[in-house]
Amino acid sequence: MIRPEFFIEKLREKGIDCFAGVPDSLLKNICAYITDHFDAQHNIIAANEGAAVGLAAGHYLATGQPACVYMQNSGEGNIINPLASLTDQEVYNIPVLLLIDWRGRPGVHDEPQHVKQGKVTTGLLNVMGVNYEVLSKEEDKAAKQIEKAAKALANKEVFALVIEKDTFDNYQLSTVNSQLELTLSREEAIRTVAAALGEKDCIVSTTGMISRELFEYRAAMNQGHERDFLTVGSMGHASQIALGIALAKPDRRVWCFDGDGATIMHMGNMAIVGTQAPKNYIHVIFNNGAHDSVGGQPTVGLQIDLPQLATAMKYKTVLHASTKEDLEIALQQLQTAELPALLQICVQKGNRADLGRPTTTPQQNKQAFMNFLKQQ
Ligand SMILES: Cc1ncc(C[n+]2csc(CCOP(=O)(O)OP(=O)(O)O)c2C)c(N)n1
């Protein structure tokens, strides 16, 4: 395995001292090392991966030095446009080092949402004309690959290092995130909201622990899972899946269970919810100020004012809760509130150690959910 300090030192030697990206669990150790060793202006947790490429391009324009963008391979979808129309040699010709983790690598078991992405990870790089190396787990070989990357960057190319599971040695984060004194767990908040839903209501939940905790709630209550569309991938799009349903099914109440990281990733979506103004739409954001599902790296969720944003985006009702009591009151208010509504629930980071994963496949989930929506 590669020591994070070795890898980062090699990048520094090549003039790379600025990072931007969206964290992931496979990159947890290297991201933790970067967090501890670079200030907030040199390690920017971006809204999404495409935005991180924008930040890297800006850094290059201002300094003449390439920056490094880290991401899960799911983020490739978000970087295609800036790769094609910003950094490409046929456009501005701007070098960027990409650090892409390889979830769903063929032959390695992974969750359903990673399987397709794993198959196309290197193919997408080929199509985009991005040269890459799968980073070796041996330091001397990795050092040679970084040399190769540096040559490409000097030639103003985008170059990718593709990272397999267990490439980086363990590194324990020492920087402590200043979190507000939050008392409510996300799981308790999810259970409380789910218990308040009407018989015919449905939920579209976002990727990560939120969907997993919702799934386990249904199982614990001996309920079926047909009311819930568990969006296992497509981070940031759950609110629009819910909107599509709400517009097509005006007689059913549709709840979106969102995360702060996912909301911020495609924040413009809130503007479309607010202006479409569906009278059957409730957007719940479980805001823990973190990308909790992939290692708890911070988001700006608790530094910004999501309720005020929802008001500006024309949501008709905007509520906030950070205790169980607030939440019970907010759920009461929602019974008669004008919709669309936003409910922000500020919750603690962290999850139960024994939290499971959905046992139904995405396609079983889709079919059961569609059948549920068909019922009168
Ligand atoms: C496009 C994309 N980038 C990154 C990821 C990896 N990822 C999965 S869950 C997650 C964090 C989600 O954070 P948030 O929405 O705040 O929910 P929380 O996990 O904190 O409950 C990330 C970054 C992904 N699935 N898709």
mmCIF file of C-alpha atoms and ligand atoms in Angstrom:
data_model
loop_
_atom_site.group_PDB
_atom_site.id
_atom_site.type_symbol
_atom_site.label_atom_id
_atom_site.label_comp_id
_atom_site.label_asym_id
_atom_site.label_seq_id
_atom_site.Cartn_x
_atom_site.Cartn_y
_atom_site.Cartn_z
ATOM 1 C CA MET A 1 0.000 0.000 0.000
ATOM 2 C CA ILE A 2 1.009 3.586 -0.543
ATOM 3 C CA ARG A 3 1.525 5.911 2.375
ATOM 4 C CA PRO A 4 -0.596 9.041 1.911
ATOM 5 C CA GLU A 5 2.378 11.247 2.891
ATOM 6 C CA PHE A 6 4.522 9.598 0.207
ATOM 7 C CA PHE A 7 1.910 10.170 -2.490
ATOM 8 C CA ILE A 8 1.220 13.791 -1.539
ATOM 9 C CA GLU A 9 4.943 14.566 -1.268
ATOM 10 C CA LYS A 10 5.450 13.240 -4.801
ATOM 11 C CA LEU A 11 2.638 15.485 -6.051
ATOM 12 C CA ARG A 12 4.119 18.478 -4.229
ATOM 13 C CA GLU A 13 7.464 17.799 -5.940
ATOM 14 C CA LYS A 14 5.579 18.162 -9.230
ATOM 15 C CA GLY A 15 4.108 21.491 -8.172
ATOM 16 C CA ILE A 16 0.658 20.198 -7.223
ATOM 17 C CA ASP A 17 -0.475 21.766 -3.985
ATOM 18 C CA CYS A 18 -4.136 22.465 -4.621
ATOM 19 C CA PHE A 19 -6.985 19.958 -4.429
ATOM 20 C CA ALA A 20 -10.694 20.007 -5.135
ATOM 21 C CA GLY A 21 -13.225 17.245 -5.330
ATOM 22 C CA VAL A 22 -16.043 15.251 -3.834
ATOM 23 C CA PRO A 23 -14.882 12.669 -1.304
ATOM 24 C CA ASP A 24 -15.559 8.956 -1.350
ATOM 25 C CA SER A 25 -14.953 6.044 0.977
ATOM 26 C CA LEU A 26 -12.200 4.466 -1.167
ATOM 27 C CA LEU A 27 -10.320 7.767 -0.997
ATOM 28 C CA LYS A 28 -11.014 8.245 2.707
ATOM 29 C CA ASN A 29 -7.382 7.930 3.837
ATOM 30 C CA ILE A 30 -5.906 10.194 1.188
ATOM 31 C CA CYS A 31 -8.718 12.746 1.621
ATOM 32 C CA ALA A 32 -8.146 12.713 5.390
ATOM 33 C CA TYR A 33 -4.431 13.343 4.851
ATOM 34 C CA ILE A 34 -5.153 16.211 2.456
ATOM 35 C CA THR A 35 -7.652 17.698 4.944
ATOM 36 C CA ASP A 36 -5.026 17.676 7.705
ATOM 37 C CA HIS A 37 -2.232 19.107 5.555
ATOM 38 C CA PHE A 38 -3.843 21.736 3.310
ATOM 39 C CA ASP A 39 -5.878 24.775 4.263
ATOM 40 C CA ALA A 40 -9.434 25.398 3.068
ATOM 41 C CA GLN A 41 -8.227 27.381 0.037
ATOM 42 C CA HIS A 42 -6.051 24.486 -1.112
ATOM 43 C CA ASN A 43 -8.536 21.693 -0.463
ATOM 44 C CA ILE A 44 -11.984 22.614 -1.640
ATOM 45 C CA ILE A 45 -14.786 20.101 -1.174
ATOM 46 C CA ALA A 46 -16.727 21.094 -4.259
ATOM 47 C CA ALA A 47 -20.479 21.045 -4.890
ATOM 48 C CA ASN A 48 -19.916 18.364 -7.539
ATOM 49 C CA GLU A 49 -17.063 16.890 -9.542
ATOM 50 C CA GLY A 50 -17.629 19.090 -12.595
ATOM 51 C CA ALA A 51 -17.405 22.111 -10.335
ATOM 52 C CA ALA A 52 -14.125 20.722 -8.987
ATOM 53 C CA VAL A 53 -12.720 20.666 -12.532
ATOM 54 C CA GLY A 54 -13.818 24.307 -12.819
ATOM 55 C CA LEU A 55 -11.955 25.134 -9.597
ATOM 56 C CA ALA A 56 -8.850 23.339 -10.883
ATOM 57 C CA ALA A 57 -9.038 25.288 -14.138
ATOM 58 C CA GLY A 58 -9.321 28.551 -12.213
ATOM 59 C CA HIS A 59 -6.321 27.613 -10.092
ATOM 60 C CA TYR A 60 -4.303 26.924 -13.225
ATOM 61 C CA LEU A 61 -5.339 30.213 -14.850
ATOM 62 C CA ALA A 62 -4.224 32.113 -11.763
ATOM 63 C CA THR A 63 -1.006 30.222 -10.932
ATOM 64 C CA GLY A 64 0.094 28.290 -14.012
ATOM 65 C CA GLN A 65 0.112 25.143 -11.821
ATOM 66 C CA PRO A 66 -2.245 22.204 -12.299
ATOM 67 C CA ALA A 67 -4.510 21.161 -9.450
ATOM 68 C CA CYS A 68 -5.707 17.705 -8.472
ATOM 69 C CA VAL A 69 -9.385 16.720 -8.585
ATOM 70 C CA TYR A 70 -10.442 13.707 -6.486
ATOM 71 C CA MET A 71 -13.679 11.805 -6.927
ATOM 72 C CA GLN A 72 -15.578 8.559 -6.948
ATOM 73 C CA ASN A 73 -15.925 7.174 -10.485
ATOM 74 C CA SER A 74 -19.652 8.090 -10.363
ATOM 75 C CA GLY A 75 -18.387 11.649 -10.650
ATOM 76 C CA GLU A 76 -17.161 10.977 -14.182
ATOM 77 C CA GLY A 77 -20.686 11.820 -15.335
ATOM 78 C CA ASN A 78 -20.341 15.268 -13.830
ATOM 79 C CA ILE A 79 -16.924 15.990 -15.374
ATOM 80 C CA ILE A 80 -17.637 15.033 -18.974
ATOM 81 C CA ASN A 81 -18.851 18.497 -19.929
ATOM 82 C CA PRO A 82 -15.942 20.493 -18.442
ATOM 83 C CA LEU A 83 -13.503 17.919 -19.868
ATOM 84 C CA ALA A 84 -14.992 18.324 -23.343
ATOM 85 C CA SER A 85 -15.578 22.055 -23.365
ATOM 86 C CA LEU A 86 -13.090 23.568 -20.915
ATOM 87 C CA THR A 87 -9.901 21.614 -20.327
ATOM 88 C CA ASP A 88 -9.689 19.782 -23.661
ATOM 89 C CA GLN A 89 -6.740 20.426 -25.931
ATOM 90 C CA GLU A 90 -9.163 21.576 -28.631
ATOM 91 C CA VAL A 91 -10.595 24.218 -26.321
ATOM 92 C CA TYR A 92 -8.532 25.901 -23.520
ATOM 93 C CA ASN A 93 -5.957 23.177 -23.115
ATOM 94 C CA ILE A 94 -5.771 23.191 -19.323
ATOM 95 C CA PRO A 95 -3.963 20.452 -17.375
ATOM 96 C CA VAL A 96 -5.694 18.758 -14.451
ATOM 97 C CA LEU A 97 -4.695 15.668 -12.478
ATOM 98 C CA LEU A 98 -7.703 13.443 -11.812
ATOM 99 C CA LEU A 99 -7.759 10.978 -8.927
ATOM 100 C CA ILE A 100 -10.647 8.640 -9.654
ATOM 101 C CA ASP A 101 -11.541 5.741 -7.424
ATOM 102 C CA TRP A 102 -12.655 2.593 -9.160
ATOM 103 C CA ARG A 103 -15.840 1.361 -7.519
ATOM 104 C CA GLY A 104 -17.397 -1.652 -9.222
ATOM 105 C CA ARG A 105 -14.204 -2.745 -10.900
ATOM 106 C CA PRO A 106 -15.103 -5.834 -12.943
ATOM 107 C CA GLY A 107 -14.329 -8.933 -10.893
ATOM 108 C CA VAL A 108 -14.638 -7.116 -7.562
ATOM 109 C CA HIS A 109 -17.996 -7.362 -5.785
ATOM 110 C CA ASP A 110 -19.739 -4.018 -5.264
ATOM 111 C CA GLU A 111 -23.232 -2.568 -4.851
ATOM 112 C CA PRO A 112 -25.568 -2.486 -7.898
ATOM 113 C CA GLN A 113 -25.148 1.248 -8.536
ATOM 114 C CA HIS A 114 -21.398 0.755 -9.025
ATOM 115 C CA VAL A 115 -21.466 -2.172 -11.429
ATOM 116 C CA LYS A 116 -22.129 -0.290 -14.676
ATOM 117 C CA GLN A 117 -19.945 2.648 -13.676
ATOM 118 C CA GLY A 118 -17.130 0.236 -12.869
ATOM 119 C CA LYS A 119 -17.351 -1.293 -16.336
ATOM 120 C CA VAL A 120 -17.160 2.049 -18.146
ATOM 121 C CA THR A 121 -14.694 3.894 -15.896
ATOM 122 C CA THR A 122 -11.620 3.556 -18.102
ATOM 123 C CA GLY A 123 -13.651 3.456 -21.322
ATOM 124 C CA LEU A 124 -15.034 6.918 -20.569
ATOM 125 C CA LEU A 125 -11.497 8.205 -20.073
ATOM 126 C CA ASN A 126 -10.486 6.684 -23.405
ATOM 127 C CA VAL A 127 -13.423 8.321 -25.185
ATOM 128 C CA MET A 128 -12.572 11.684 -23.629
ATOM 129 C CA GLY A 129 -8.946 11.337 -24.719
ATOM 130 C CA VAL A 130 -7.694 11.297 -21.127
ATOM 131 C CA ASN A 131 -4.621 9.164 -20.569
ATOM 132 C CA TYR A 132 -4.524 7.277 -17.289
ATOM 133 C CA GLU A 133 -2.697 4.799 -15.116
ATOM 134 C CA VAL A 134 -4.222 2.457 -12.561
ATOM 135 C CA LEU A 135 -2.121 3.514 -9.588
ATOM 136 C CA SER A 136 0.192 0.779 -8.364
ATOM 137 C CA LYS A 137 0.029 -0.183 -4.699
ATOM 138 C CA GLU A 138 3.841 -0.281 -4.611
ATOM 139 C CA GLU A 139 5.461 3.068 -3.916
ATOM 140 C CA ASP A 140 8.356 2.800 -6.376
ATOM 141 C CA LYS A 141 6.029 1.898 -9.233
ATOM 142 C CA ALA A 142 3.540 4.574 -8.167
ATOM 143 C CA ALA A 143 6.354 7.140 -8.187
ATOM 144 C CA LYS A 144 7.083 6.288 -11.828
ATOM 145 C CA GLN A 145 3.413 6.679 -12.688
ATOM 146 C CA ILE A 146 3.387 10.101 -11.038
ATOM 147 C CA GLU A 147 6.421 10.999 -13.207
ATOM 148 C CA LYS A 148 4.382 10.001 -16.254
ATOM 149 C CA ALA A 149 1.418 12.041 -15.036
ATOM 150 C CA ALA A 150 3.657 15.053 -14.464
ATOM 151 C CA LYS A 151 4.988 14.842 -18.040
ATOM 152 C CA ALA A 152 1.432 14.793 -19.379
ATOM 153 C CA LEU A 153 0.478 17.751 -17.198
ATOM 154 C CA ALA A 154 3.557 19.670 -18.410
ATOM 155 C CA ASN A 155 2.213 19.001 -21.893
ATOM 156 C CA LYS A 156 -1.070 20.601 -20.682
ATOM 157 C CA GLU A 157 -2.999 17.346 -20.766
ATOM 158 C CA VAL A 158 -5.585 16.086 -18.324
ATOM 159 C CA PHE A 159 -4.225 12.882 -16.774
ATOM 160 C CA ALA A 160 -6.015 10.417 -14.511
ATOM 161 C CA LEU A 161 -4.765 8.123 -11.771
ATOM 162 C CA VAL A 162 -7.357 5.422 -11.254
ATOM 163 C CA ILE A 163 -7.418 4.154 -7.691
ATOM 164 C CA GLU A 164 -8.362 0.626 -6.692
ATOM 165 C CA LYS A 165 -9.630 -0.435 -3.281
ATOM 166 C CA ASP A 166 -6.940 -0.593 -0.565
ATOM 167 C CA THR A 167 -4.391 1.452 -2.472
ATOM 168 C CA PHE A 168 -3.658 3.934 0.321
ATOM 169 C CA ASP A 169 -2.478 3.105 3.804
ATOM 170 C CA ASN A 170 -4.612 3.977 6.751
ATOM 171 C CA TYR A 171 -4.598 7.601 7.861
ATOM 172 C CA GLN A 172 -6.578 8.858 10.810
ATOM 173 C CA LEU A 173 -8.011 12.355 10.429
ATOM 174 C CA SER A 174 -6.968 14.641 13.251
ATOM 175 C CA THR A 175 -8.846 17.783 12.148
ATOM 176 C CA VAL A 176 -12.062 18.022 14.128
ATOM 177 C CA ASN A 177 -15.102 19.411 12.314
ATOM 178 C CA SER A 178 -16.838 21.967 14.432
ATOM 179 C CA GLN A 179 -20.385 20.626 14.526
ATOM 180 C CA LEU A 180 -23.247 22.319 16.270
ATOM 181 C CA GLU A 181 -24.632 20.624 19.350
ATOM 182 C CA LEU A 182 -27.035 18.332 17.537
ATOM 183 C CA THR A 183 -29.071 15.801 19.468
ATOM 184 C CA LEU A 184 -31.171 14.049 16.862
ATOM 185 C CA SER A 185 -29.742 11.125 14.903
ATOM 186 C CA ARG A 186 -30.515 10.900 11.202
ATOM 187 C CA GLU A 187 -32.001 7.468 11.669
ATOM 188 C CA GLU A 188 -34.407 8.680 14.367
ATOM 189 C CA ALA A 189 -35.389 11.643 12.208
ATOM 190 C CA ILE A 190 -36.023 9.357 9.223
ATOM 191 C CA ARG A 191 -38.163 7.027 11.325
ATOM 192 C CA THR A 192 -40.149 9.923 12.761
ATOM 193 C CA VAL A 193 -40.884 11.428 9.352
ATOM 194 C CA ALA A 194 -41.662 8.089 7.721
ATOM 195 C CA ALA A 195 -44.114 7.287 10.533
ATOM 196 C CA ALA A 196 -46.013 10.520 9.824
ATOM 197 C CA LEU A 197 -46.710 9.751 6.172
ATOM 198 C CA GLY A 198 -50.196 9.093 4.842
ATOM 199 C CA GLU A 199 -51.175 5.657 3.484
ATOM 200 C CA LYS A 200 -50.894 6.731 -0.147
ATOM 201 C CA ASP A 201 -47.807 8.932 0.210
ATOM 202 C CA CYS A 202 -44.564 7.880 -1.387
ATOM 203 C CA ILE A 203 -40.903 8.708 -0.759
ATOM 204 C CA VAL A 204 -37.964 9.206 -3.085
ATOM 205 C CA SER A 205 -34.821 8.887 -0.969
ATOM 206 C CA THR A 206 -31.284 9.895 -1.860
ATOM 207 C CA THR A 207 -28.187 7.738 -2.248
ATOM 208 C CA GLY A 208 -26.296 6.476 0.785
ATOM 209 C CA MET A 209 -27.296 5.875 4.388
ATOM 210 C CA ILE A 210 -30.609 7.737 4.104
ATOM 211 C CA SER A 211 -32.028 5.079 1.786
ATOM 212 C CA ARG A 212 -30.465 2.301 3.852
ATOM 213 C CA GLU A 213 -31.968 3.615 7.086
ATOM 214 C CA LEU A 214 -35.364 4.031 5.429
ATOM 215 C CA PHE A 215 -35.192 0.464 4.134
ATOM 216 C CA GLU A 216 -34.415 -0.844 7.619
ATOM 217 C CA TYR A 217 -37.241 1.188 9.124
ATOM 218 C CA ARG A 218 -39.749 -0.489 6.811
ATOM 219 C CA ALA A 219 -38.306 -3.896 7.638
ATOM 220 C CA ALA A 220 -38.432 -3.207 11.388
ATOM 221 C CA MET A 221 -42.078 -2.123 11.092
ATOM 222 C CA ASN A 222 -42.943 -5.210 9.028
ATOM 223 C CA GLN A 223 -44.013 -2.941 6.199
ATOM 224 C CA GLY A 224 -43.318 -3.527 2.534
ATOM 225 C CA HIS A 225 -40.853 -1.335 0.643
ATOM 226 C CA GLU A 226 -43.200 -0.381 -2.184
ATOM 227 C CA ARG A 227 -43.766 3.192 -0.956
ATOM 228 C CA ASP A 228 -40.091 4.073 -1.274
ATOM 229 C CA PHE A 229 -37.986 4.654 -4.352
ATOM 230 C CA LEU A 230 -34.458 4.174 -3.024
ATOM 231 C CA THR A 231 -32.218 6.132 -5.363
ATOM 232 C CA VAL A 232 -29.048 4.101 -4.948
ATOM 233 C CA GLY A 233 -26.972 6.237 -7.337
ATOM 234 C CA SER A 234 -27.643 9.489 -9.215
ATOM 235 C CA MET A 235 -26.502 11.667 -6.343
ATOM 236 C CA GLY A 236 -28.340 14.989 -6.290
ATOM 237 C CA HIS A 237 -31.185 13.934 -8.552
ATOM 238 C CA ALA A 238 -33.671 12.495 -6.037
ATOM 239 C CA SER A 239 -35.534 15.816 -5.759
ATOM 240 C CA GLN A 240 -36.183 15.789 -9.501
ATOM 241 C CA ILE A 241 -37.283 12.152 -9.565
ATOM 242 C CA ALA A 242 -39.752 13.140 -6.849
ATOM 243 C CA LEU A 243 -40.794 16.206 -8.846
ATOM 244 C CA GLY A 244 -41.413 14.130 -11.961
ATOM 245 C CA ILE A 245 -43.698 11.869 -9.925
ATOM 246 C CA ALA A 246 -45.448 14.750 -8.159
ATOM 247 C CA LEU A 247 -46.287 16.464 -11.448
ATOM 248 C CA ALA A 248 -47.597 13.274 -13.041
ATOM 249 C CA LYS A 249 -49.533 12.158 -9.934
ATOM 250 C CA PRO A 250 -51.044 15.342 -8.490
ATOM 251 C CA ASP A 251 -53.355 13.359 -6.199
ATOM 252 C CA ARG A 252 -50.466 11.642 -4.338
ATOM 253 C CA ARG A 253 -48.182 13.320 -1.829
ATOM 254 C CA VAL A 254 -44.542 12.854 -2.740
ATOM 255 C CA TRP A 255 -41.746 13.244 -0.204
ATOM 256 C CA CYS A 256 -38.102 13.596 -1.126
ATOM 257 C CA PHE A 257 -35.661 12.452 1.573
ATOM 258 C CA ASP A 258 -32.499 14.323 0.662
ATOM 259 C CA GLY A 259 -29.031 14.814 2.115
ATOM 260 C CA ASP A 260 -27.235 18.142 2.380
ATOM 261 C CA GLY A 261 -24.374 16.890 0.203
ATOM 262 C CA ALA A 262 -26.793 15.671 -2.446
ATOM 263 C CA THR A 263 -28.851 18.877 -2.319
ATOM 264 C CA ILE A 264 -25.763 21.027 -2.714
ATOM 265 C CA MET A 265 -24.440 18.827 -5.528
ATOM 266 C CA HIS A 266 -27.280 19.965 -7.828
ATOM 267 C CA MET A 267 -28.721 22.856 -5.911
ATOM 268 C CA GLY A 268 -30.378 24.458 -8.946
ATOM 269 C CA ASN A 269 -32.959 21.676 -8.704
ATOM 270 C CA MET A 270 -34.623 23.512 -5.838
ATOM 271 C CA ALA A 271 -35.430 26.402 -8.165
ATOM 272 C CA ILE A 272 -37.384 24.066 -10.418
ATOM 273 C CA VAL A 273 -39.313 22.529 -7.511
ATOM 274 C CA GLY A 274 -40.227 25.972 -6.180
ATOM 275 C CA THR A 275 -41.332 27.395 -9.503
ATOM 276 C CA GLN A 276 -43.184 24.285 -10.668
ATOM 277 C CA ALA A 277 -44.921 24.616 -7.295
ATOM 278 C CA PRO A 278 -46.490 21.146 -7.059
ATOM 279 C CA LYS A 279 -49.136 21.137 -4.327
ATOM 280 C CA ASN A 280 -48.196 17.594 -3.317
ATOM 281 C CA TYR A 281 -44.416 17.920 -2.800
ATOM 282 C CA ILE A 282 -42.451 17.859 0.453
ATOM 283 C CA HIS A 283 -38.676 18.123 0.388
ATOM 284 C CA VAL A 284 -36.989 16.940 3.570
ATOM 285 C CA ILE A 285 -33.274 17.603 3.914
ATOM 286 C CA PHE A 286 -31.464 15.638 6.619
ATOM 287 C CA ASN A 287 -28.636 18.096 7.166
ATOM 288 C CA ASN A 288 -25.618 16.748 9.064
ATOM 289 C CA GLY A 289 -23.104 19.066 7.405
ATOM 290 C CA ALA A 290 -21.280 16.041 6.049
ATOM 291 C CA HIS A 291 -20.870 13.501 3.294
ATOM 292 C CA ASP A 292 -21.626 11.018 6.018
ATOM 293 C CA SER A 293 -22.165 7.968 3.835
ATOM 294 C CA VAL A 294 -18.618 8.063 2.458
ATOM 295 C CA GLY A 295 -16.585 8.955 5.531
ATOM 296 C CA GLY A 296 -18.093 12.073 7.095
ATOM 297 C CA GLN A 297 -16.064 14.666 5.217
ATOM 298 C CA PRO A 298 -17.596 18.133 5.690
ATOM 299 C CA THR A 299 -20.087 19.843 3.407
ATOM 300 C CA VAL A 300 -21.073 23.478 3.776
ATOM 301 C CA GLY A 301 -24.599 22.323 4.704
ATOM 302 C CA LEU A 302 -24.534 23.744 8.217
ATOM 303 C CA GLN A 303 -22.796 26.975 7.154
ATOM 304 C CA ILE A 304 -25.478 28.014 4.709
ATOM 305 C CA ASP A 305 -29.171 28.719 5.232
ATOM 306 C CA LEU A 306 -31.095 26.077 3.296
ATOM 307 C CA PRO A 307 -34.520 27.194 4.608
ATOM 308 C CA GLN A 308 -33.873 30.761 3.464
ATOM 309 C CA LEU A 309 -32.756 29.408 0.126
ATOM 310 C CA ALA A 310 -36.009 27.467 -0.217
ATOM 311 C CA THR A 311 -37.954 30.652 0.465
ATOM 312 C CA ALA A 312 -35.979 32.417 -2.247
ATOM 313 C CA MET A 313 -36.666 29.461 -4.540
ATOM 314 C CA LYS A 314 -40.427 29.977 -4.009
ATOM 315 C CA TYR A 315 -41.244 26.985 -1.810
ATOM 316 C CA LYS A 316 -44.573 27.866 -0.168
ATOM 317 C CA THR A 317 -43.753 26.531 3.315
ATOM 318 C CA VAL A 318 -40.353 26.357 4.930
ATOM 319 C CA LEU A 319 -39.750 24.603 8.246
ATOM 320 C CA HIS A 320 -36.735 23.751 10.376
ATOM 321 C CA ALA A 321 -36.218 21.225 13.143
ATOM 322 C CA SER A 322 -33.219 20.158 15.156
ATOM 323 C CA THR A 323 -34.850 18.311 18.048
ATOM 324 C CA LYS A 324 -37.410 15.537 18.205
ATOM 325 C CA GLU A 325 -39.932 18.018 19.655
ATOM 326 C CA ASP A 326 -39.388 20.556 16.813
ATOM 327 C CA LEU A 327 -39.757 17.734 14.347
ATOM 328 C CA GLU A 328 -43.074 16.524 15.772
ATOM 329 C CA ILE A 329 -44.403 20.097 15.569
ATOM 330 C CA ALA A 330 -43.126 20.580 12.009
ATOM 331 C CA LEU A 331 -44.761 17.320 10.908
ATOM 332 C CA GLN A 332 -48.053 18.495 12.414
ATOM 333 C CA GLN A 333 -47.752 21.779 10.529
ATOM 334 C CA LEU A 334 -47.075 19.919 7.293
ATOM 335 C CA GLN A 335 -50.470 18.215 7.519
ATOM 336 C CA THR A 336 -52.189 21.445 6.507
ATOM 337 C CA ALA A 337 -49.310 23.503 5.088
ATOM 338 C CA GLU A 338 -49.309 24.975 1.626
ATOM 339 C CA LEU A 339 -46.994 22.965 -0.640
ATOM 340 C CA PRO A 340 -44.342 22.606 -1.949
ATOM 341 C CA ALA A 341 -42.647 22.612 1.425
ATOM 342 C CA LEU A 342 -39.097 22.283 2.604
ATOM 343 C CA LEU A 343 -38.328 20.755 5.981
ATOM 344 C CA GLN A 344 -34.708 21.000 7.076
ATOM 345 C CA ILE A 345 -33.816 18.638 9.905
ATOM 346 C CA CYS A 346 -30.385 19.203 11.403
ATOM 347 C CA VAL A 347 -29.054 15.851 12.559
ATOM 348 C CA GLN A 348 -25.915 14.330 14.032
ATOM 349 C CA LYS A 349 -23.281 12.689 11.897
ATOM 350 C CA GLY A 350 -22.864 8.953 12.138
ATOM 351 C CA ASN A 351 -24.814 5.756 11.738
ATOM 352 C CA ARG A 352 -25.458 2.460 13.435
ATOM 353 C CA ALA A 353 -22.509 0.083 12.994
ATOM 354 C CA ASP A 354 -24.787 -2.798 11.987
ATOM 355 C CA LEU A 355 -26.771 -0.866 9.370
ATOM 356 C CA GLY A 356 -27.616 -3.176 6.489
ATOM 357 C CA ARG A 357 -28.237 -2.609 2.803
ATOM 358 C CA PRO A 358 -31.424 -3.023 0.784
ATOM 359 C CA THR A 359 -32.037 -6.693 0.085
ATOM 360 C CA THR A 360 -34.245 -5.950 -2.920
ATOM 361 C CA THR A 361 -32.637 -5.201 -6.268
ATOM 362 C CA PRO A 362 -33.111 -1.772 -7.889
ATOM 363 C CA GLN A 363 -35.428 -3.296 -10.475
ATOM 364 C CA GLN A 364 -37.561 -5.056 -7.866
ATOM 365 C CA ASN A 365 -37.755 -1.764 -6.024
ATOM 366 C CA LYS A 366 -38.791 0.069 -9.207
ATOM 367 C CA GLN A 367 -41.502 -2.456 -10.052
ATOM 368 C CA ALA A 368 -43.035 -2.517 -6.586
ATOM 369 C CA PHE A 369 -42.959 1.282 -6.465
ATOM 370 C CA MET A 370 -44.664 1.628 -9.844
ATOM 371 C CA ASN A 371 -47.340 -0.836 -8.783
ATOM 372 C CA PHE A 372 -47.883 1.201 -5.615
ATOM 373 C CA LEU A 373 -48.293 4.417 -7.624
ATOM 374 C CA LYS A 374 -50.854 2.705 -9.879
ATOM 375 C CA GLN A 375 -53.118 1.881 -6.931
ATOM 376 C CA GLN A 376 -56.051 4.291 -6.505
HETATM 377 C C1 LIG B 1 -21.785 11.836 -8.513
HETATM 378 C C2 LIG B 1 -21.411 11.181 -7.224
HETATM 379 N N1 LIG B 1 -20.379 11.646 -6.538
HETATM 380 C C3 LIG B 1 -20.014 11.065 -5.362
HETATM 381 C C4 LIG B 1 -20.706 9.995 -4.877
HETATM 382 C C5 LIG B 1 -20.266 9.283 -3.612
HETATM 383 N N2 LIG B 1 -21.224 9.537 -2.506
HETATM 384 C C6 LIG B 1 -22.204 8.644 -2.177
HETATM 385 S S1 LIG B 1 -23.102 9.132 -0.882
HETATM 386 C C7 LIG B 1 -22.195 10.544 -0.721
HETATM 387 C C8 LIG B 1 -22.439 11.516 0.402
HETATM 388 C C9 LIG B 1 -23.848 11.971 0.505
HETATM 389 O O1 LIG B 1 -23.919 12.992 1.463
HETATM 390 P P1 LIG B 1 -25.312 13.580 1.899
HETATM 391 O O2 LIG B 1 -26.202 13.750 0.750
HETATM 392 O O3 LIG B 1 -25.047 14.782 2.734
HETATM 393 O O4 LIG B 1 -25.944 12.417 2.783
HETATM 394 P P2 LIG B 1 -25.323 11.715 4.121
HETATM 395 O O5 LIG B 1 -24.473 10.617 3.621
HETATM 396 O O6 LIG B 1 -24.582 12.761 4.882
HETATM 397 O O7 LIG B 1 -26.542 11.242 4.857
HETATM 398 C C10 LIG B 1 -21.196 10.630 -1.690
HETATM 399 C C11 LIG B 1 -20.233 11.738 -1.829
HETATM 400 C C12 LIG B 1 -21.793 9.537 -5.657
HETATM 401 N N3 LIG B 1 -22.548 8.505 -5.259
HETATM 402 N N4 LIG B 1 -22.117 10.143 -6.809
#
